[in-house]
Structures are given as C-alpha cells and as structure tokens.
Coordinates of C-alpha atoms in Angstrom, one line a residue:
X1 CA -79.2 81.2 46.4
X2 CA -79.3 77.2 46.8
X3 CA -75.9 77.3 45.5
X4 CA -74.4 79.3 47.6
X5 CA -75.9 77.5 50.6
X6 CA -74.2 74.1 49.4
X7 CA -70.9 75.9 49.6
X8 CA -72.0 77.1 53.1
X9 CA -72.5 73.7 54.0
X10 CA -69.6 72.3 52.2
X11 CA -66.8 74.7 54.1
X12 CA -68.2 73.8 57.5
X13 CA -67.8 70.4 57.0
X14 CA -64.5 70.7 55.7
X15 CA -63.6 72.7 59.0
X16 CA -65.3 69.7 61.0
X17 CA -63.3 67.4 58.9
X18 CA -60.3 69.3 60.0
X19 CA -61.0 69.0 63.5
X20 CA -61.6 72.8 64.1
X21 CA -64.8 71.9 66.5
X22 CA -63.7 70.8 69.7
X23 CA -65.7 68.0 71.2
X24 CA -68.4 68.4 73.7
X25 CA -65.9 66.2 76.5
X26 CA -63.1 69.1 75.6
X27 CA -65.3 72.3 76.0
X28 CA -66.5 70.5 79.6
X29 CA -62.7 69.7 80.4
X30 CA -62.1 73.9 79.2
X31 CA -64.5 75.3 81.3
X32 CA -63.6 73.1 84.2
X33 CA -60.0 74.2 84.5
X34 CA -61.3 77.9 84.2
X35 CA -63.8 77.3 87.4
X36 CA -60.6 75.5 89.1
X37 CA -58.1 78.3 88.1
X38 CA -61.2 80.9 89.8
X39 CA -61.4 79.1 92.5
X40 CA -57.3 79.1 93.3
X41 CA -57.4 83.1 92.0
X42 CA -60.3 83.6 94.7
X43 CA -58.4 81.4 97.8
X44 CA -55.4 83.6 96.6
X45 CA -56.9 87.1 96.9
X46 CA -58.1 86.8 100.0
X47 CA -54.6 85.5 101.3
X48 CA -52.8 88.4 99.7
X49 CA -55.7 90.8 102.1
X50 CA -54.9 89.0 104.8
X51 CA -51.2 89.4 104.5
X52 CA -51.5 92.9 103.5
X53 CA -53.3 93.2 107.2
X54 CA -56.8 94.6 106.1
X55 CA -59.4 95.1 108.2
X56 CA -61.6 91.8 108.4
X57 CA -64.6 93.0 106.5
X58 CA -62.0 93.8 103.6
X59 CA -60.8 90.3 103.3
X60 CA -64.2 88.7 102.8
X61 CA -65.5 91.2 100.4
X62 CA -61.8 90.7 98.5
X63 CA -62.0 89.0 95.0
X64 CA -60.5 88.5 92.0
X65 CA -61.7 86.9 88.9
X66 CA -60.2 85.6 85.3
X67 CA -61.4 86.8 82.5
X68 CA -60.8 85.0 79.2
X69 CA -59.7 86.0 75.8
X70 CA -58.0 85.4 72.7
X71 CA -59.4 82.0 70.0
X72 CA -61.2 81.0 73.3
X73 CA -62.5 84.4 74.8
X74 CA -64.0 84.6 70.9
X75 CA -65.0 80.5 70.3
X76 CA -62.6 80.0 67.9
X77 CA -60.4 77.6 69.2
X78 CA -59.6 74.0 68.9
X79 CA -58.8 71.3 70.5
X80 CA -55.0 72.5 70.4
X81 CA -55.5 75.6 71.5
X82 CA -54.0 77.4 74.1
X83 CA -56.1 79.1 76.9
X84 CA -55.4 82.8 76.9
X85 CA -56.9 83.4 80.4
X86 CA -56.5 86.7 82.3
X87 CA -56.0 87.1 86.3
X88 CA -57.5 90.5 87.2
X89 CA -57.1 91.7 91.0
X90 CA -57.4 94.5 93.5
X91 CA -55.2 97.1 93.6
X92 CA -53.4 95.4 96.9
X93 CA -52.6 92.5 94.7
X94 CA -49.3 93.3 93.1
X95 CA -47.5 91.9 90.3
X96 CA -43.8 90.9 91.3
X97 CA -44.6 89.7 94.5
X98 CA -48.3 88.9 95.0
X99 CA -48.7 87.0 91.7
X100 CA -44.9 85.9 90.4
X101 CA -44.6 84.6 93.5
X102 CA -47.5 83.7 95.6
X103 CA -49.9 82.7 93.1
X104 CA -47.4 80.8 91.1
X105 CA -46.1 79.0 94.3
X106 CA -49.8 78.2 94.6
X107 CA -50.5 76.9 91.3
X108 CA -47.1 74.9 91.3
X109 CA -48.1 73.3 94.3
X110 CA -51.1 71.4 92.3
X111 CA -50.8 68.4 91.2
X112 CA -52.7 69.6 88.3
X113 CA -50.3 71.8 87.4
X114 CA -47.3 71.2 85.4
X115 CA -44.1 73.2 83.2
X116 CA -45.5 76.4 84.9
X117 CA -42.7 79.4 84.1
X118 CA -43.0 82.9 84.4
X119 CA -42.0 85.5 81.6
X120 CA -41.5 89.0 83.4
X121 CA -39.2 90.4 80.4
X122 CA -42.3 90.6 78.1
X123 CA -44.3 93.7 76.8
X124 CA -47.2 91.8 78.8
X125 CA -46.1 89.7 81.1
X126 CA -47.3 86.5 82.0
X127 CA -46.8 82.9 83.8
X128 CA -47.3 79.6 81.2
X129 CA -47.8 76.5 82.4
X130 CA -50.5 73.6 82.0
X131 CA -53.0 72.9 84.1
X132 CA -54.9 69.1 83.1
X133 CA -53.0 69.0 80.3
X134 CA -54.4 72.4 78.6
X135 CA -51.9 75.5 78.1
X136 CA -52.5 78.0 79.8
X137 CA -51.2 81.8 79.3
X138 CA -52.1 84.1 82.0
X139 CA -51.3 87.4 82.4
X140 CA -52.1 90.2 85.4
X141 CA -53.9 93.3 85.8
X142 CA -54.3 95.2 88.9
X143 CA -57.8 97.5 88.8
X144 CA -58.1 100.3 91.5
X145 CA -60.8 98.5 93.7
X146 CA -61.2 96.3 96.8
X147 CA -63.1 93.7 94.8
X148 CA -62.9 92.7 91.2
X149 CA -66.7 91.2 89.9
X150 CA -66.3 87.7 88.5
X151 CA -67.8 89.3 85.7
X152 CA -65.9 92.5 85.7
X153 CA -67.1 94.6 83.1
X154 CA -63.4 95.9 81.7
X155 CA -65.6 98.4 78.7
X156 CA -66.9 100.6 81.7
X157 CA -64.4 103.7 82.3
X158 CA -65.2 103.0 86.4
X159 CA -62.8 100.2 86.6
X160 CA -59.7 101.7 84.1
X161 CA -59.5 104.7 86.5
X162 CA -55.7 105.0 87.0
X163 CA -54.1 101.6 86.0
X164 CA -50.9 101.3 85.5
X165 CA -49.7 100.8 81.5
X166 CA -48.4 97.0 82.3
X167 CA -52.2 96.4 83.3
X168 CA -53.8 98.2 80.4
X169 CA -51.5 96.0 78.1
X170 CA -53.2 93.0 79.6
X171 CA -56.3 94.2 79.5
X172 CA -56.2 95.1 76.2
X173 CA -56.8 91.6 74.7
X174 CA -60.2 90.8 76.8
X175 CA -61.6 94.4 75.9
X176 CA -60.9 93.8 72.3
X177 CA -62.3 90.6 71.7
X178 CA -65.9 91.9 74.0
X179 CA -66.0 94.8 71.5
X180 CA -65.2 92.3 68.9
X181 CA -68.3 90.6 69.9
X182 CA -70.7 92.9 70.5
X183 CA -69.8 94.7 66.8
X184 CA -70.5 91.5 65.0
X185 CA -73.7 91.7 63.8
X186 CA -74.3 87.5 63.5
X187 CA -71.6 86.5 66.3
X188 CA -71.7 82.9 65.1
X189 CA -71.1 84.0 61.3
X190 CA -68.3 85.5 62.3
X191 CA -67.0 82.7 64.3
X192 CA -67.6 80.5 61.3
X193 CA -65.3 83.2 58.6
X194 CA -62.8 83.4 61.4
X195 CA -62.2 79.6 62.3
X196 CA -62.2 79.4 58.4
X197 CA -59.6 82.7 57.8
X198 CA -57.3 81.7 60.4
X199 CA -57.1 78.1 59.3
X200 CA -56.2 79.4 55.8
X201 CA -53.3 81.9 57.2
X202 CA -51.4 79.1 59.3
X203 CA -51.5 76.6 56.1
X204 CA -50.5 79.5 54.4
X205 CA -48.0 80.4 56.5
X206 CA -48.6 84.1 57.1
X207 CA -50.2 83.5 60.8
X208 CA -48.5 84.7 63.9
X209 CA -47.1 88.4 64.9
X210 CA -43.8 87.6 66.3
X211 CA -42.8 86.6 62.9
X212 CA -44.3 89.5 61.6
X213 CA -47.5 88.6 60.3
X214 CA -51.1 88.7 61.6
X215 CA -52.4 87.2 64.7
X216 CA -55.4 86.6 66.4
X217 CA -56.7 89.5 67.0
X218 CA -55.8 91.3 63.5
X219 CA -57.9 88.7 62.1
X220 CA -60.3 88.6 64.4
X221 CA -60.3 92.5 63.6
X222 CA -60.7 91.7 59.6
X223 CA -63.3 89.4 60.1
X224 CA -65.7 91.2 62.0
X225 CA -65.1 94.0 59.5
X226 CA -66.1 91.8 56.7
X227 CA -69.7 90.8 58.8
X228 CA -70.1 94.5 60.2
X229 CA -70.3 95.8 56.3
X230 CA -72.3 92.3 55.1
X231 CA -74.6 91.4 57.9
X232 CA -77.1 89.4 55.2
X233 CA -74.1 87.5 53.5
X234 CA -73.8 83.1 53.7
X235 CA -70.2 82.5 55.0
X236 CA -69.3 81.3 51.8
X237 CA -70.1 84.9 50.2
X238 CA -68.3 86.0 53.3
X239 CA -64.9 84.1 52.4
X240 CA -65.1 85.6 48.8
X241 CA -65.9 89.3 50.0
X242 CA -62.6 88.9 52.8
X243 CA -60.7 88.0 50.1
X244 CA -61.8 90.6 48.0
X245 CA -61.9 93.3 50.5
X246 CA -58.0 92.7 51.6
X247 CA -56.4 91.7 48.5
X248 CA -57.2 95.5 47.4
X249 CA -57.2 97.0 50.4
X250 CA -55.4 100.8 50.3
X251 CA -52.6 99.9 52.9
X252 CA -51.8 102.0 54.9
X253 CA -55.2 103.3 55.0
X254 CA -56.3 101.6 58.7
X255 CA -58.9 99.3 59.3
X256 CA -61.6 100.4 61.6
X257 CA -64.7 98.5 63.2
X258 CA -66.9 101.4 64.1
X259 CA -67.8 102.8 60.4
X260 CA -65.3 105.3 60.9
X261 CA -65.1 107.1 57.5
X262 CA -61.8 109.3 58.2
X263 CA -58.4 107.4 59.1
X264 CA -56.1 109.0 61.6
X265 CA -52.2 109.9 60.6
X266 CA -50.3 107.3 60.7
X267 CA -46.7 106.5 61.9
X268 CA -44.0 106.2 59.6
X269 CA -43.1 103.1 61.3
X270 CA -42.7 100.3 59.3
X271 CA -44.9 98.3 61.5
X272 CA -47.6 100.6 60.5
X273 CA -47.6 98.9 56.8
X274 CA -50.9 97.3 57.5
X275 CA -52.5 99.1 60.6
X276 CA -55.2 97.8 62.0
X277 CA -57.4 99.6 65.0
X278 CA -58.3 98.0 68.3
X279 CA -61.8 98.1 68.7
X280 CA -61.5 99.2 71.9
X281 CA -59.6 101.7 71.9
X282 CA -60.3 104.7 69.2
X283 CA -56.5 106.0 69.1
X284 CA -55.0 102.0 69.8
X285 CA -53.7 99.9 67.0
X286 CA -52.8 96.2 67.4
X287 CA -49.4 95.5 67.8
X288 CA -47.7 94.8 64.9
X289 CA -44.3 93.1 63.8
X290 CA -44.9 93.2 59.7
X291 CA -42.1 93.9 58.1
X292 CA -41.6 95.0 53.9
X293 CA -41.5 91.0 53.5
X294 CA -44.1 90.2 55.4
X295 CA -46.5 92.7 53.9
X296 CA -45.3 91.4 50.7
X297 CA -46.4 87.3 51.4
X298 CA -49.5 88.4 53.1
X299 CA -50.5 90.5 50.1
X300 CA -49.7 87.6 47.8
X301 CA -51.9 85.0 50.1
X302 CA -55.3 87.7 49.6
X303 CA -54.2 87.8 46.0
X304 CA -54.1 84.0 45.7
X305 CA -57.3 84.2 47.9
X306 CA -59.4 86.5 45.8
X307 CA -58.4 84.2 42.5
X308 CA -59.1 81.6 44.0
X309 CA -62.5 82.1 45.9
X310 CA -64.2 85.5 43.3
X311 CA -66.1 82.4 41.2
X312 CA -67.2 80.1 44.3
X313 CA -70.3 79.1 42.7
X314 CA -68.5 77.3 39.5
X315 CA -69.2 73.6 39.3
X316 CA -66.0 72.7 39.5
X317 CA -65.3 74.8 42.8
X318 CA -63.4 73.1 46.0
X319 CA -62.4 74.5 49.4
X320 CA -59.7 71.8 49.5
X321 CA -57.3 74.1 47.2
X322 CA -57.6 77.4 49.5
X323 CA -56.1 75.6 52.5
X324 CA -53.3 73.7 50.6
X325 CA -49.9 74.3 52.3
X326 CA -47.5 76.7 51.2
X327 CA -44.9 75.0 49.4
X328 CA -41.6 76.4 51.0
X329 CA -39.2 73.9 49.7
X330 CA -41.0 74.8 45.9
X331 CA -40.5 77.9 46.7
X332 CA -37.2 78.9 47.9
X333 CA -34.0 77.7 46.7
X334 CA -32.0 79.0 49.9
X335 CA -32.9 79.1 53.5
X336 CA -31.8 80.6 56.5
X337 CA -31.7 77.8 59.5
X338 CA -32.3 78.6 63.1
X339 CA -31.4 76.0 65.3
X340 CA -32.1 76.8 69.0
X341 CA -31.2 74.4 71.9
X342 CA -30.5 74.3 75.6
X343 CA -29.7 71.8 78.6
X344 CA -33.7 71.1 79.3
X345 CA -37.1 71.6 78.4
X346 CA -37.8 74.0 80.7
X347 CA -34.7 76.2 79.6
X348 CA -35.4 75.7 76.3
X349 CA -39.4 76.9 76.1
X350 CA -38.3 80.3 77.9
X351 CA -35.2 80.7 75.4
X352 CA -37.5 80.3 72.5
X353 CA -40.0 82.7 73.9
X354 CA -37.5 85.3 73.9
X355 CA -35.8 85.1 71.0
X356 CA -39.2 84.6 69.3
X357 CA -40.2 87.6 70.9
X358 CA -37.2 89.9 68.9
X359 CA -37.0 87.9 65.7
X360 CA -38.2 91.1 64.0
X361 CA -34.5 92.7 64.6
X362 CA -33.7 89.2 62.7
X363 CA -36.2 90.1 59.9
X364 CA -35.1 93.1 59.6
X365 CA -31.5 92.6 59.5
X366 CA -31.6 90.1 56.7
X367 CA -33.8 92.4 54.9
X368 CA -31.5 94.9 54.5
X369 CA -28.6 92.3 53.5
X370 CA -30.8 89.9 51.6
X371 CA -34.0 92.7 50.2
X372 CA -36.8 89.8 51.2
X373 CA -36.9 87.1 53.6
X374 CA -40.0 84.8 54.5
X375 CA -40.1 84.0 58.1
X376 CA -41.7 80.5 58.4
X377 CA -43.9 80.3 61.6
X378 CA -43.2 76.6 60.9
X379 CA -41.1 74.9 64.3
X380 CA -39.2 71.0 63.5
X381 CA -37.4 69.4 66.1
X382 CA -34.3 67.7 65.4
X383 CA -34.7 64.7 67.9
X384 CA -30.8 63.5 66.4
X385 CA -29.5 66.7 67.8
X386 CA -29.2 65.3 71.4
X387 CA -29.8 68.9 73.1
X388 CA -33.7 69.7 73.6
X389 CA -34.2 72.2 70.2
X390 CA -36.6 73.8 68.4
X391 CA -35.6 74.7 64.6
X392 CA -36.8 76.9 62.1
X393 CA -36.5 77.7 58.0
X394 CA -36.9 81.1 56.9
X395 CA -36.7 81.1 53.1
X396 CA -34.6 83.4 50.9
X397 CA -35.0 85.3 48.4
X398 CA -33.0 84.0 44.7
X399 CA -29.4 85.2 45.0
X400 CA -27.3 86.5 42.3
X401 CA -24.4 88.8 43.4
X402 CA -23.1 90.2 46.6
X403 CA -22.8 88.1 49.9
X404 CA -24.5 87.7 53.0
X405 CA -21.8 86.9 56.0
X406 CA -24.4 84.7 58.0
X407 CA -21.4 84.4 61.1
X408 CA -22.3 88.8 61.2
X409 CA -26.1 88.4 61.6
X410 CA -25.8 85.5 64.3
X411 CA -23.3 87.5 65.9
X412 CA -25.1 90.8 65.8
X413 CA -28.3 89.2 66.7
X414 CA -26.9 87.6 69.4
X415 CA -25.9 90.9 71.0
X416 CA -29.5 91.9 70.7
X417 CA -31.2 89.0 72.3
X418 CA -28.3 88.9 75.6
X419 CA -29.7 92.9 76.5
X420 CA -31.6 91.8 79.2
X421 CA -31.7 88.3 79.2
X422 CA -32.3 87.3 82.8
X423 CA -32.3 83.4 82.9
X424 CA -29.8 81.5 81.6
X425 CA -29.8 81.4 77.9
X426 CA -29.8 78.9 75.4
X427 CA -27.5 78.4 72.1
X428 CA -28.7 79.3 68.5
X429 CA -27.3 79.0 65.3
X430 CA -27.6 80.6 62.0
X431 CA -26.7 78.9 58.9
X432 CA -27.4 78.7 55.3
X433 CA -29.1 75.9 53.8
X434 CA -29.9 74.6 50.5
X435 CA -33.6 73.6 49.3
X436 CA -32.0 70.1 48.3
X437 CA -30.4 69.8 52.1
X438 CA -33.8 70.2 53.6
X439 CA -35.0 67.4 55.6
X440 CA -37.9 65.5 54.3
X441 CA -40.0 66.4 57.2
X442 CA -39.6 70.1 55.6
X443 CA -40.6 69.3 52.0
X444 CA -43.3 67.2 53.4
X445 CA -44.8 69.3 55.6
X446 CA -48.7 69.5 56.4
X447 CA -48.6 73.1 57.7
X448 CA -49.1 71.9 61.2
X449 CA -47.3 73.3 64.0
X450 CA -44.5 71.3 66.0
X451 CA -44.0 68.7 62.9
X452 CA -41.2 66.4 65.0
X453 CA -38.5 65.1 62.8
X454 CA -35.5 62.5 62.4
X455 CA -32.7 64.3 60.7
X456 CA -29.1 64.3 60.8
X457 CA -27.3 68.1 61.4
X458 CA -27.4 69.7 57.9
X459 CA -23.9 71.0 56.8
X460 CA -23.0 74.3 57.7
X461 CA -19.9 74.6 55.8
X462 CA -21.4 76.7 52.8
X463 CA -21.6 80.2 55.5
X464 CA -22.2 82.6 52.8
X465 CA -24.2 83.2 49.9
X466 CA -25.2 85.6 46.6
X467 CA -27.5 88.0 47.2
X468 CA -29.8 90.3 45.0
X469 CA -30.6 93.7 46.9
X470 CA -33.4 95.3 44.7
X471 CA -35.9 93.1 43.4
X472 CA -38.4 90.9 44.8
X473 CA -38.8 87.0 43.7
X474 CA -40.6 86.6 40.6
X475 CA -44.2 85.4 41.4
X476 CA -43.9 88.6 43.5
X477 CA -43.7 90.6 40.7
X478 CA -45.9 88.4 38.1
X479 CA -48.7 89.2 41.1
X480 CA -47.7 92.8 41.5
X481 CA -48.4 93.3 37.3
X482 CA -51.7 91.6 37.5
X483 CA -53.2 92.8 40.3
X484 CA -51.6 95.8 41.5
X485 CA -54.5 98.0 42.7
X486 CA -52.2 99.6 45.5
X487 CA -49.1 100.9 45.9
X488 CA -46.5 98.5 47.2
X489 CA -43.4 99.8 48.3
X490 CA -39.9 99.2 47.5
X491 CA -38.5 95.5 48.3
X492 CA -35.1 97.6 49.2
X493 CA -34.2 98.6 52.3

C-alpha cells in the first residue's frame, strides 16, 4: 500500500533526524579500534604461551580473537554507543591473572587507552575503559583449545565443551545476538523496528535491566519475534503489529524465537513476570530485573503504544508523538532522590556500577513500603555539589496514609551494597523530594542520558512521607479498565 510506504519512509527519516545512523567516518573509526584491540588480544596470547612455557610450535599457533555483540554485534547502535566487545582465549589464558592483569597492564600502557577499570564483582565480569574515545566493555571467556579462530564459531557445541559458567555467561551475549541474526528473516528490517523500538523505550523510560526493565537483548528478542511471524510486513506495519503483539501479550507466557508452540514452567520468581528466552539457549532466559512496578510501566508504554500506532495510516498520523518523553515531573508528585558521589571520577564510575548493579533490592524494598515505585534510568549531575556525583529520581506513587522512614531504606540498603564491596566505596543518599523541588533540568528533560545540570542541594528536611499500600496510581488503573486483556497482578507486595 502507497500509504503505508510513506510512513515507512517517514519513520526512517525521523530516526536519521535523530541521529540514530552513525556516519560513515564513525563506523571506519568503530571498526578500526576493533582491528587495534585484535591486534593487542593476538600480541597478548602469544605472551601468556610463552610465559606459561609451551613448546614453541604452541606459541605460534596460539590465538585469540574478539568477538562483538550487543547494539553493535546486531547494527543497531549510534554514535553514543558503547562497544560491547568480547575477548575469547585459550584455555591457558586465565581470567584473574592473564587478563585482569596482563592484558589490562597492556591496554593501560596505550596511549590510546584511557579510564580503563576492571569490575571482577559482577555476574559477568569485565574491564571498561576507552580506547580513541569510544567505550569499550569487554568481558572474558576461556574456550578449551590451543587456538581461538578470529572468527570462532561460538553456535558449534566443539568449542562449549567444558567451559566454566563465568565463560558461558560471557558468551552468552555474542551467541544470542548470531541466533538473533540468523532467525530474522529480513536482517535489515529488523534492524530498522529495533533502532526504532529501543529509541521509543529510552524516551519512554522503561529501557535498561538494572533498573528493572528491558534491555538490549530483550528487545532485540521482541523484535525479531515480530519479523519471524511477519516476514512480508513495511516497518511501519511492523511498529503497529509490536505494539499490538506486547500490549496483549499473556505474561508470563514466555516469548520464544523458534516457533515453539508449548512454553516451559516457569519460576515463581518475580523476575519471571515477563520471561523472555534466549535464542540460544532452549532452557536460558535473559536475565531479568522487572519488578511488579516495572511490569506495570512497561505494560502501560505497549498500551500507549498500540493506541497510539493501531490507525498509522490516518491523515493526521505523526511519529513525533510515540517518541515524546515521559513526563516524570507531570507525573509524580513525590520522588525518591539518589545522590551518589565520591573523591574522583574513577571512584565514582565503579561505585555507580555497583550500586546500579543491586538497585533491584532498592526497587524492591520501596515496593513493599511504598506498593509502586518507577525507577527513572534517567542520571543528572549536580555540578554545585563539589564531589564528582551521579543523581537519580525515582518517582512515587500518590501517598495518602502511613509513612515511609526513608533514613531505614538508605540504611538497610546500604548494608546490602557494603557485602562484598571490594574497592573503596562511595557515599549515597536517600531522600524525599517534592515535584515542585525538582530542578529544572528534571522537568525539562529530553529523555537523553547524562542530562548535566546546575542546581543547588534540594532540601532534605521533609525525611518521611504518606503512603498508600494497595492501589496503583490512577492512569494505572484507567489503562487496566480499558484494556485489560491479561491478568495483572496485585500492586501489593
């Protein structure tokens, strides 16, 4: 239909307007620092043989190779995004020594290479630094072999023979997105839907797992679900039938790329709310942080999506309106402020990273005191605070009756986040705010990440506040009675 082309047309130029496409100089820049990072990875390997005393012929045939993955391994990123890059070695090539501290001496060395810190503590862990400017996050994985192809084909069952779980959680993120791929029956249609779908989630603000929501690869998941059952639909078609297809989706039934008609059983774990299978991996799910609240906001957005995009081809139809911002300071009357600082920039990035990494224990806490809470993946820098900081809003559900001791949940949080806390930690601090003590940077915002703003320190005297325990906030509800197609459950915890 001509129509429906025009709206084709008409979203991918608004993406280009958006500066979703990176330029031809960035993708040359991209794939230059990946040559450069296999050439170090390939100098390195050998010196680990050589220090691990193999015979000759052993250290010329060693190798080792990085494998990418992530909004680059799938080309969907932009010119902002970070390079999720994998280092896969030999099994002589260990992790603590051979790569936390070898290869990362190596790398710190360049001149290239700059803010390079290692996060062991993680589920997967990994070294971060930049290298020309670009991030980089690389993880290891150590296959049972004496040489690792450049090319390494990470789907064939010869090279997963007895790796160690740490290594199969770091490879799970390159095997997903080549199954990813090869299930999509029009790979660049479904690079177009996903650049598109994840755009729409960070506006939304309902992108990013640590604060219980989706990430990359649960969309990536969704999309490619969405092609596999429409392989002869325009993208625009394809935007309305995602929209469709999740706003009254059965949750907990799991999502599945193969055609798989039967779902397994599912946990009981909350984090099982919206399951979704790694391609990869028939008995795998991606992780997942969602929380009652969460599932409740992401819900709401493919709601808001479906109404928004289930009559694309009126005349008075415009894309601009699906990616508006979500209006957190409309929304919320009361938020919770999280103000995390420490002595440096270096301190501080590895401090955020971990208590980023259990804010679900936050989530969940202030669920059960406050019945909803909506974690904004938005970070604001108070450049007034003197300290290097990173801030965030989390908006509250309308209060009514009992209280919630905010000094209790900073408290007990804290003693969560100092269990294993290796390096030296930062400060945070929990307080109450008001929508009217916001600063403007906050009502403002574009839904861009990293928004820097000049802004005095809010008051904190107001610690407590009235909470309601039972209900959810009323556009929840007002969505819940008109399109409630699935079961939701309760808001109380």
């Amino acid at each position: 239909m001509k129509m429906e082309v025009q709206r084709s047309i008409s979203l991918l130029q608004f993406m280009a307007d958006e500066g979703l496409v990176p330029s031809p100089e960035e993708e040359i820049k991209r794939r230059n620092v990946i040559a450069k990072l296999k050439q170090i990875v390939m100098h390195w390997v050998k010196r680990v043989a050589y220090q691990c005393q193999l015979p000759k012929n052993r250290v010329r045939a060693a190798s080792a190779t990085i494998l990418t993955f992530g909004s680059y391994g799938l080309g969907v990123h932009n010119s902002g995004s970070d390079i999720d890059a994998l280092c896969v070695g030999p099994y002589f090539a260990t992790m603590a020594e051979d790569f936390f501290v070898l290869l990362h001496n190596m790398l710190a060395s360049r001149p290239e290479v700059t803010e390079i810190h290692c996060i062991k503590d993680a589920k997967v862990p990994l070294m971060k630094f930049k290298f020309d400017g670009l991030s980089i996050d690389l993880p290891f994985a150590q296959l049972k072999v004496i040489s690792v192809p450049e090319n390494v084909d990470l789907l064939n069952p010869f090279f997963l023979r007895n790796i160690d779980d740490t290594s199969w959680r770091s490879l799970s993120g390159v095997r997903a997105n080549k199954s990813i791929l090869q299930l999509a029956p029009n790979v660049e249609l479904f690079q177009s839907l996903l650049r598109c779908v994840k755009l729409w989630a960070k506006r939304r603000g309902v992108y990013g797992n640590l604060h219980g929501f989706f990430g990359g690869v649960h969309f990536a998941v969704l999309a490619a679900f969405v092609c596999q059952r429409h392989p002869n639909a325009s993208l625009s078609l394809l935007i309305s039938i995602f929209f469709k297809t999740f706003a009254f989706w059965p949750w907990p039934r799991p999502v599945f790329l193969h055609g798989r008609m039967m779902a397994p059983t599912i946990s009981s774990d909350s984090r099982f709310l919206m399951p979704i299978q790694l391609p990869c991996s028939p008995n795998e799910y991606c992780h997942s942080n969602i929380t009652r609240s969460t599932f409740f906001r992401i819900r709401t957005e493919f709601l808001r999506g479906h109404a928004l995009t289930k009559d694309i081809l009126r005349p008075d139809f415009s894309w601009s309106i699906l990616f508006d911002p979500f209006p957190y300071a409309k929304k919320y009357a009361q938020f919770v402020k999280i103000c995390l600082s420490a002595s440096n920039q270096d301190e501080l990035r590895g401090w955020v990273g971990w208590v980023k990494s259990r804010f679900r224990s936050l989530l969940v806490k202030l669920e059960e005191l406050q019945g909803f809470c909506d974690p904004s993946p938005l970070e604001y820098v108070d450049v007034d605070l003197g300290a290097p900081n990173v801030v965030f809003y989390w908006g509250l559900q309308p209060s009514r009756r009992d209280i919630i001791d905010i000094d209790f949940v900073d408290e007990d949080f804290m003693k969560n986040m100092s269990n294993g806390y290796r390096v030296p930690p930062g400060r945070m601090k929990l307080s109450v705010v008001k929508a009217s003590q916001l600063p403007k940077s906050v009502t403002c915002n574009t839904g861009s990440k990293g928004v820097r703003a000049r802004w005095r320190i809010l008051d904190n005297s107001q610690r407590k506040i009235p909470v309601r325990t039972n209900s959810l906030p009323q556009e929840f509800a007002g969505l819940m009675a008109t399109n409630g197609s699935a079961e939701f459950p309760s808001a109380g915890v």
